[in-house]
PDB file of C-alpha atoms in Angstrom:
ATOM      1  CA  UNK A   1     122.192  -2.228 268.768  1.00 52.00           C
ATOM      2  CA  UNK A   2     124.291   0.403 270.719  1.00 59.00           C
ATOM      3  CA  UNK A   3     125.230   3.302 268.568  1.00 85.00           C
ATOM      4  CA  UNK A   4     129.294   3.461 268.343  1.00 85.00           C
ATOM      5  CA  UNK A   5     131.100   6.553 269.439  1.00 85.00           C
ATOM      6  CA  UNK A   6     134.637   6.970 268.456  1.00 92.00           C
ATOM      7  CA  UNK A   7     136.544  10.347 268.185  1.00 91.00           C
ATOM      8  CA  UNK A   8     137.670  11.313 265.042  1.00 92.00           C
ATOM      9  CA  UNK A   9     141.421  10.136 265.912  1.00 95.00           C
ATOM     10  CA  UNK A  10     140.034   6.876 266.951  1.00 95.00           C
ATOM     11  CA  UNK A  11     138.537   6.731 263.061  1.00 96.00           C
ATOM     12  CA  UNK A  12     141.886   7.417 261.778  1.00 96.00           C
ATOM     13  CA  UNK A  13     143.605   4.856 263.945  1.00 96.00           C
ATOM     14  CA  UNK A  14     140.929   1.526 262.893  1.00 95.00           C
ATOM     15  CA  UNK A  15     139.876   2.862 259.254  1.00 97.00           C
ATOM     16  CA  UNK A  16     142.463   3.300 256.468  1.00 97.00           C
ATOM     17  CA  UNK A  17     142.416   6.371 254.519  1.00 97.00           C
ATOM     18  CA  UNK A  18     139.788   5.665 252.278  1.00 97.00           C
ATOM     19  CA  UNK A  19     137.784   4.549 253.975  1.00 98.00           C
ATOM     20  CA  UNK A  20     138.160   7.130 256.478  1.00 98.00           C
ATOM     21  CA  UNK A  21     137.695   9.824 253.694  1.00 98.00           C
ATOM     22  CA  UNK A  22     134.546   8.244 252.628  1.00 98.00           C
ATOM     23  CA  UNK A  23     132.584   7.075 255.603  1.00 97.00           C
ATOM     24  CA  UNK A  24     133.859  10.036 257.800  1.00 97.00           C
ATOM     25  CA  UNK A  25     134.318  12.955 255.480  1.00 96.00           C
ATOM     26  CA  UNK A  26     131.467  11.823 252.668  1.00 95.00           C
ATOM     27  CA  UNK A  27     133.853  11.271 250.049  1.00 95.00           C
ATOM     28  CA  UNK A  28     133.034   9.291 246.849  1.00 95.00           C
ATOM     29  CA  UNK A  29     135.558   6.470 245.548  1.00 96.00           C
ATOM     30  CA  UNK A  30     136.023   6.899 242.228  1.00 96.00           C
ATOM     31  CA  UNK A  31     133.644   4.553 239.536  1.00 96.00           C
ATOM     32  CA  UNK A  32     134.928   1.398 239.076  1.00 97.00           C
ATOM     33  CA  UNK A  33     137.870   1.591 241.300  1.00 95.00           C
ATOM     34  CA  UNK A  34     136.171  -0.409 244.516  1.00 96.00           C
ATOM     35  CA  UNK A  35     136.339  -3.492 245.651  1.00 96.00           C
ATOM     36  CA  UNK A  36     132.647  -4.561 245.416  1.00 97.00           C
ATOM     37  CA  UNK A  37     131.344  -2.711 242.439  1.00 95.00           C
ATOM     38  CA  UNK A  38     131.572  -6.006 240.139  1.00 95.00           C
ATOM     39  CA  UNK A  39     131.255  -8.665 243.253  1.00 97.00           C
ATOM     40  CA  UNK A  40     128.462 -11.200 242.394  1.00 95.00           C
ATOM     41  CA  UNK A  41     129.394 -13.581 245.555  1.00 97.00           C
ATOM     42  CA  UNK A  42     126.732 -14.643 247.363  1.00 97.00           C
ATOM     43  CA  UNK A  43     126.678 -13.003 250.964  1.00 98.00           C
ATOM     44  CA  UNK A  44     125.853  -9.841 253.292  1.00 98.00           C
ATOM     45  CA  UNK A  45     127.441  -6.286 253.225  1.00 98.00           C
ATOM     46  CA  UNK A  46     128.455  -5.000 256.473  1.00 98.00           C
ATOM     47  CA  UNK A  47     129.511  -1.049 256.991  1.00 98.00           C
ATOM     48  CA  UNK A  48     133.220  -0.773 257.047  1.00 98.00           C
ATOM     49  CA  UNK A  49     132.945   1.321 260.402  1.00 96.00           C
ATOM     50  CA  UNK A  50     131.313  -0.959 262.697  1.00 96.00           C
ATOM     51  CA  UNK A  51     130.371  -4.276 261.371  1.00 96.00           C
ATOM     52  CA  UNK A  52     126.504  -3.325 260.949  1.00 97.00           C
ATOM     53  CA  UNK A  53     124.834  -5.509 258.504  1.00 97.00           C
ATOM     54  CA  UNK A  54     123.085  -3.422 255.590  1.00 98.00           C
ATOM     55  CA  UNK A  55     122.766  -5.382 252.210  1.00 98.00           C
ATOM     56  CA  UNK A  56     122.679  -8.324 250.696  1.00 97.00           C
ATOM     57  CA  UNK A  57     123.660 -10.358 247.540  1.00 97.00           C
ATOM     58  CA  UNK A  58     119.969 -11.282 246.124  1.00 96.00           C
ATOM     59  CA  UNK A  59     119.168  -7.396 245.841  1.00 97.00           C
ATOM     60  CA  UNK A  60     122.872  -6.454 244.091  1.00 97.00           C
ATOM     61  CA  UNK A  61     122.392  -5.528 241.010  1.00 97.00           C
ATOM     62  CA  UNK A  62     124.839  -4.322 238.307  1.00 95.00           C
ATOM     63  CA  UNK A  63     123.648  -0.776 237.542  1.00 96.00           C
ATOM     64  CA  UNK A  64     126.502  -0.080 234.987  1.00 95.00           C
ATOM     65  CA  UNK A  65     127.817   3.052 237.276  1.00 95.00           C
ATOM     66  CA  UNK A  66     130.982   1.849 238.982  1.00 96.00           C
ATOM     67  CA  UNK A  67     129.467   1.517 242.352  1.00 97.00           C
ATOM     68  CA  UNK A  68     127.663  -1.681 244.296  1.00 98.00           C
ATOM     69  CA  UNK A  69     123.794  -1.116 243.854  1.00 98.00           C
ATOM     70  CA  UNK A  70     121.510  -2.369 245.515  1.00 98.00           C
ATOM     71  CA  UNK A  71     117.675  -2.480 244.897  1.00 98.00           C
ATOM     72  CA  UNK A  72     116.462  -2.851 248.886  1.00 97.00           C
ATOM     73  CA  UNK A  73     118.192  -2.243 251.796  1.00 96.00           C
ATOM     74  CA  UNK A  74     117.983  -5.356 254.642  1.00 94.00           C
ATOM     75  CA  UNK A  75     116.632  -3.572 257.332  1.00 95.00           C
ATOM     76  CA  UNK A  76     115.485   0.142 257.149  1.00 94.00           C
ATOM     77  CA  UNK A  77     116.299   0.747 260.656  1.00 95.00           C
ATOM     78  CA  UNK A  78     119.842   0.113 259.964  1.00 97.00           C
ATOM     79  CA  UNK A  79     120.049   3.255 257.278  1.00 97.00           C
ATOM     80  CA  UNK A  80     119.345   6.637 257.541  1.00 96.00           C
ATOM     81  CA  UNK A  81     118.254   8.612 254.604  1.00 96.00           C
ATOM     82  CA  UNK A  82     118.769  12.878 254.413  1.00 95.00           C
ATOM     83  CA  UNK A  83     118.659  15.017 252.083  1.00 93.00           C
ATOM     84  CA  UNK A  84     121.615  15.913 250.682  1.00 85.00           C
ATOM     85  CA  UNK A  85     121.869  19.416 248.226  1.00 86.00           C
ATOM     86  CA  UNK A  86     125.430  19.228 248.336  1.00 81.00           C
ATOM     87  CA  UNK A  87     127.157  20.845 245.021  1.00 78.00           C
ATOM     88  CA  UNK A  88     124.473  22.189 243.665  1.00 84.00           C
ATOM     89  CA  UNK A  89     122.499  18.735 242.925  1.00 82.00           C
ATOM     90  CA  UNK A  90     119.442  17.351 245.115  1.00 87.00           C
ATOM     91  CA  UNK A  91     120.337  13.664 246.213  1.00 90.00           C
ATOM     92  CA  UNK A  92     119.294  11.261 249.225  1.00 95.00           C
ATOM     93  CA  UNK A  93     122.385  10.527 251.360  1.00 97.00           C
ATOM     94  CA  UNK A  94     122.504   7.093 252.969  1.00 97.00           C
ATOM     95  CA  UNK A  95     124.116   6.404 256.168  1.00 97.00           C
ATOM     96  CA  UNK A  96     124.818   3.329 258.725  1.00 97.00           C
ATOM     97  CA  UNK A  97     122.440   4.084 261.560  1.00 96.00           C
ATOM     98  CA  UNK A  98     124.795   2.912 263.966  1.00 96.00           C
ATOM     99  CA  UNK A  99     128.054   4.505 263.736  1.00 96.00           C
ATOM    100  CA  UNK A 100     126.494   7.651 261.079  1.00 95.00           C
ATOM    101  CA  UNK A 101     129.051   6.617 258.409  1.00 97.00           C
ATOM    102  CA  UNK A 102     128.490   8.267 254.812  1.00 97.00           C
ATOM    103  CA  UNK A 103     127.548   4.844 252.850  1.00 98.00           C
ATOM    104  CA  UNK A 104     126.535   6.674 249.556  1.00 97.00           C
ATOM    105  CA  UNK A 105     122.889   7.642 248.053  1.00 96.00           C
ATOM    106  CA  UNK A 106     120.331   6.589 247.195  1.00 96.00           C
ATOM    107  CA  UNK A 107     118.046   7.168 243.672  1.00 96.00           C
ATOM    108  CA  UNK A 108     114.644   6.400 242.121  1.00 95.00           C
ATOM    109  CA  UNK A 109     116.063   5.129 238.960  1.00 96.00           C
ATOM    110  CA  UNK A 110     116.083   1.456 240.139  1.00 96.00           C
ATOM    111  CA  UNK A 111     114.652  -2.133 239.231  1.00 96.00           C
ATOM    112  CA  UNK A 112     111.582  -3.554 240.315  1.00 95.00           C
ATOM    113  CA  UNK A 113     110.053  -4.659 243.050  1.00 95.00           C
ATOM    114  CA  UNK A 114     111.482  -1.289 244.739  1.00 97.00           C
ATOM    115  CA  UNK A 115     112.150   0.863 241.752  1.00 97.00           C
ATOM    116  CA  UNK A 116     115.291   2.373 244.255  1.00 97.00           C
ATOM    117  CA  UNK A 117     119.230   2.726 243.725  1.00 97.00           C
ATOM    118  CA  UNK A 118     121.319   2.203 246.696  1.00 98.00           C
ATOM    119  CA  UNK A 119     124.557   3.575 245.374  1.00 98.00           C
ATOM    120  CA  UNK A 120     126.804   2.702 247.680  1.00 98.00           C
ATOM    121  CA  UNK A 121     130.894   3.147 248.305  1.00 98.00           C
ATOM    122  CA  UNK A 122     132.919  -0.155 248.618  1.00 98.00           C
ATOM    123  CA  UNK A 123     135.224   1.557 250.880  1.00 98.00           C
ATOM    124  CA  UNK A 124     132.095   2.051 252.738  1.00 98.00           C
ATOM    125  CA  UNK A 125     131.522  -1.882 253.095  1.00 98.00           C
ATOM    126  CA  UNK A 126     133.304  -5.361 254.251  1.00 98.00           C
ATOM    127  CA  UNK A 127     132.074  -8.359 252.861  1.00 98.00           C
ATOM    128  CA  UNK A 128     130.979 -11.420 255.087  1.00 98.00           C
ATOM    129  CA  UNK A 129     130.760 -14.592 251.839  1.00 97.00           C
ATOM    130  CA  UNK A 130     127.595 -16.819 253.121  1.00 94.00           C
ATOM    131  CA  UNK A 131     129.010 -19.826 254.461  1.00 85.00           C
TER     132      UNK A 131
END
């Protein structure tokens, strides 16, 4: 996987403005306002900025907060986890490995097997339905 490079203009130009805002400026969409928060379609979830596939249906999970959540990522070497004490709170952000986009965060207040929340923008994501 080559890592994308685009300038910020080139952003502008293929994302729209949300999306933009949250995978390039780590904005948050607001709760229950996104696309994919409710979604229970079987499939994969791709990051908006370069097509990278991250999640999947089977570990969705409705986590009652307005954003898709997910319980396991598909491949750890497609994320990147920092730490994030942003506005005065300690958090885990999550981003695509391959193009850096801000996905979301990520929490220890989720289901087994992982016990993990993947909270994660739907401006942040495309969805590819399993065929």
């Amino acid at each position: 996987m080559s890592k994308v490079a685009k300038t910020e203009q080139e952003w502008k130009e293929t994302l729209t403005p949300e999306q933009f805002h949250v995978l390039r400026e780590k904005g948050t969409e607001r709760p229950f306002t996104g696309n994919y928060w409710n979604l229970k379609d079987d499939g994969a979830y791709l990051c908006a900025g370069c097509g990278t596939e991250l999640f999947r249906s089977g570990e969705k999970f409705d986590a009652h907060c307005g954003w898709p959540s997910f319980y396991d990522s598909l491949d750890k070497s497609k994320i990147v986890e920092t730490v994030d004490n942003a506005y005065g709170m300690h958090r885990v952000e999550v981003t695509c490995a391959n193009c850096g986009g801000h996905l979301g965060h990520v929490f220890p207040d989720g289901p087994e097997p992982t016990g993990i929340r993947y909270c994660i923008n739907s401006a942040s994501l495309e969805f590819k339905p399993k065929t």
